[in-house]
mmCIF file of C-alpha atoms in Angstrom:
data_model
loop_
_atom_site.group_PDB
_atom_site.id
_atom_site.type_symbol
_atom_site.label_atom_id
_atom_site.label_comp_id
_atom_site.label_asym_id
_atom_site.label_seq_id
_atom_site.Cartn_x
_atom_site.Cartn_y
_atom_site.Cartn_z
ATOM 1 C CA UNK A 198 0.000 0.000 0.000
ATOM 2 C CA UNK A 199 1.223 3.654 -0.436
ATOM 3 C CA UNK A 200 2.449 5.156 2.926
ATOM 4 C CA UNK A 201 -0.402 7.728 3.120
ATOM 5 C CA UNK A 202 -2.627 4.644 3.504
ATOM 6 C CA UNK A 203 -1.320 3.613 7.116
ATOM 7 C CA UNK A 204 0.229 6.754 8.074
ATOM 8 C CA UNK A 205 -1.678 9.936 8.773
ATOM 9 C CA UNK A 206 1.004 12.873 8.956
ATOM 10 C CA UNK A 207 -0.448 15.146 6.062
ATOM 11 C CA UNK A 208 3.083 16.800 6.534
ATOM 12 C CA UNK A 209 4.761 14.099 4.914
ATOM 13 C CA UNK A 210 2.354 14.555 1.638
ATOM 14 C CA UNK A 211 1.136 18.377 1.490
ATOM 15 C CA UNK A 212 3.273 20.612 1.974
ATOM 16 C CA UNK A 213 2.489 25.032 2.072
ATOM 17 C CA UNK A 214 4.871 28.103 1.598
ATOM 18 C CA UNK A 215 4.146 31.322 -0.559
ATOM 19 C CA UNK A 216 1.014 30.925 -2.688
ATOM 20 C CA UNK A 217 1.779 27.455 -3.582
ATOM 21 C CA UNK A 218 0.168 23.774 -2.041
ATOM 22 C CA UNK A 219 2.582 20.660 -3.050
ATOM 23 C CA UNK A 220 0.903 18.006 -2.897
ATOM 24 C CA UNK A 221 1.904 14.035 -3.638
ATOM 25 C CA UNK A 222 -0.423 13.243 -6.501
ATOM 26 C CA UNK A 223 -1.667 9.513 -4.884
ATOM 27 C CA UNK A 224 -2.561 11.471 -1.526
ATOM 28 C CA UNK A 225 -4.025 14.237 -3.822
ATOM 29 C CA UNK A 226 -6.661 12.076 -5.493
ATOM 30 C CA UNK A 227 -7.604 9.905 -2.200
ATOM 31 C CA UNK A 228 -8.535 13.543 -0.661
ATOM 32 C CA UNK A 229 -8.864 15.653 -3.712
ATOM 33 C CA UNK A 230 -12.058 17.172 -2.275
ATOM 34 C CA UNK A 231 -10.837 18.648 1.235
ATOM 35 C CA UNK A 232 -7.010 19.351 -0.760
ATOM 36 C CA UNK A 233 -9.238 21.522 -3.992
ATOM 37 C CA UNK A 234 -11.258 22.838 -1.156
ATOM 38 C CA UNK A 235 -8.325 24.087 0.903
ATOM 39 C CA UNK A 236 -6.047 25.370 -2.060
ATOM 40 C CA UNK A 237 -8.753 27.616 -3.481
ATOM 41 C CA UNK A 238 -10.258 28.912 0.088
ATOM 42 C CA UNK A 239 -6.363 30.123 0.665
ATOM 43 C CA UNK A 240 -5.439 30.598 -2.832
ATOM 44 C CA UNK A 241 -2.916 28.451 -3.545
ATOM 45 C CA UNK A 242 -1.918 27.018 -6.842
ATOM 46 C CA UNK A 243 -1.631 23.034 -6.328
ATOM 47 C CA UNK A 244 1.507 21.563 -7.591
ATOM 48 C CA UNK A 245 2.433 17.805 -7.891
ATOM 49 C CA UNK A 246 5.833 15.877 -6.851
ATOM 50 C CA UNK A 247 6.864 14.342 -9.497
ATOM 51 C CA UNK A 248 6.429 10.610 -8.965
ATOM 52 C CA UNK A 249 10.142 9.066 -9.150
ATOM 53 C CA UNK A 250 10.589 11.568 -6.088
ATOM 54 C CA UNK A 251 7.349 10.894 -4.078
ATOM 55 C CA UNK A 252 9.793 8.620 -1.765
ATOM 56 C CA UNK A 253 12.103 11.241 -0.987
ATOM 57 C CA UNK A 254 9.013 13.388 0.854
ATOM 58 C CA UNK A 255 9.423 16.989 -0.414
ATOM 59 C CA UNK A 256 6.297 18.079 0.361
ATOM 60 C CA UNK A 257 7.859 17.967 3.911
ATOM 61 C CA UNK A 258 9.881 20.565 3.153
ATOM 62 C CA UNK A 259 11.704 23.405 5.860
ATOM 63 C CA UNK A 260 9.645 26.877 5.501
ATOM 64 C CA UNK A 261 12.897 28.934 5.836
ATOM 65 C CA UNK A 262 10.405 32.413 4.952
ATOM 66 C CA UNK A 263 7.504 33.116 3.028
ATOM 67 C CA UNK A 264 8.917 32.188 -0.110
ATOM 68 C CA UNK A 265 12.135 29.807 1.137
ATOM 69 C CA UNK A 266 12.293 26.255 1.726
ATOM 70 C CA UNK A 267 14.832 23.801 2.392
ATOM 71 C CA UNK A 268 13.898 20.211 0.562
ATOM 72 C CA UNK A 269 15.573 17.032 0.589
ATOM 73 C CA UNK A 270 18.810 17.429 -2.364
ATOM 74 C CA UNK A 271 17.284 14.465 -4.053
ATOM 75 C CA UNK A 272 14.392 16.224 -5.233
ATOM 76 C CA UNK A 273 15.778 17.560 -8.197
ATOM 77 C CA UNK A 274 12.825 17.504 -10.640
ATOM 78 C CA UNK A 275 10.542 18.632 -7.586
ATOM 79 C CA UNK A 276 13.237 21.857 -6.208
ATOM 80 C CA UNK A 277 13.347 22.702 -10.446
ATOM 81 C CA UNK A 278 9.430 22.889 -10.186
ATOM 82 C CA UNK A 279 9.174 24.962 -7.011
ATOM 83 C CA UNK A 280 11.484 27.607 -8.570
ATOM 84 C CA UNK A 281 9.631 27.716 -11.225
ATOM 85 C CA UNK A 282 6.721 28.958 -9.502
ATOM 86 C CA UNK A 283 9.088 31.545 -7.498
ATOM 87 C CA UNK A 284 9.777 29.663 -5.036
ATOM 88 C CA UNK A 285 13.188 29.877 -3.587
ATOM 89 C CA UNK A 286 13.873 26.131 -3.020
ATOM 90 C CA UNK A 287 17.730 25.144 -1.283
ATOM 91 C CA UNK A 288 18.796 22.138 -1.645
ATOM 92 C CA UNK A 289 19.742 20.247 1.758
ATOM 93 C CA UNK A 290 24.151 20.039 1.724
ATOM 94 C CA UNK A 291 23.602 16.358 1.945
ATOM 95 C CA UNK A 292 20.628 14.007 1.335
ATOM 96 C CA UNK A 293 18.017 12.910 3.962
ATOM 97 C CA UNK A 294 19.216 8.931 2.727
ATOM 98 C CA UNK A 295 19.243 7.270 6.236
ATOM 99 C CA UNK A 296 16.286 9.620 7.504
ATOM 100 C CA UNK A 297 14.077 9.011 4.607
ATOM 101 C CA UNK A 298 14.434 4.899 5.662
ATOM 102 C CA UNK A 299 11.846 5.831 8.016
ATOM 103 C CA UNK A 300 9.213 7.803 5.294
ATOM 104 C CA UNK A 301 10.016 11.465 6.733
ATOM 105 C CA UNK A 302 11.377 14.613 4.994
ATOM 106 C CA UNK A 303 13.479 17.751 5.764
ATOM 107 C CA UNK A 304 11.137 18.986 8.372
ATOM 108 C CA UNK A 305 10.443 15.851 10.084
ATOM 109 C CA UNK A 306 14.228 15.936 10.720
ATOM 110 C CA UNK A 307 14.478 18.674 12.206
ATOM 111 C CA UNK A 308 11.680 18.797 14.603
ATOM 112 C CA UNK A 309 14.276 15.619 15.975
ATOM 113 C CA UNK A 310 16.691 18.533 16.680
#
């Protein structure tokens, strides 16, 4: 089963900064009503993780300021897509490879701290 189906940290799926909702697209369409609901209430263009990097949990990206975030440095595709849409996303120095073992992101990690 996908992780979202025995875990229920939204964190590790949606994640919020600027005017933008990332959301992982399997978690998207299991709650697409509350998520549609949500994003337009706060206006909030809804953009998708790529699926090759829905393991790496970006959506639980660090809100470093309103339009900063740190995300895992595996996220390639998904940091490329978040600047696109002006948002300044910075790479972690290292990646989150023993952390994400345990299905948990950037901010997961450092809540730990």
């Amino acid at each position: 089963t996908k992780v979202f189906m025995t875990i229920d940290h939204i964190d590790l799926f949606v994640g919020v900064t600027k005017n933008i909702m990332l959301v992982d697209q399997n978690y998207y369409k299991q709650n697409q009503g509350v998520l549609h609901s949500a994003a337009r209430e706060n206006k909030l263009r809804v953009l998708f993780i790529p699926q090759a990097e829905e393991a790496y949990s970006p959506a639980n990206f660090l809100v470093l300021g309103e339009d900063t975030v740190l995300v895992d440095s595996r996220a390639k595709q998904t940091i490329r897509l978040l600047r696109e849409n002006g948002v300044k996303a910075i790479p972690t120095v290292m990646a989150l490879v023993a952390h994400g073992t345990f299905c948990s992101g950037v901010r997961c990690f450092v809540n730990e701290l």
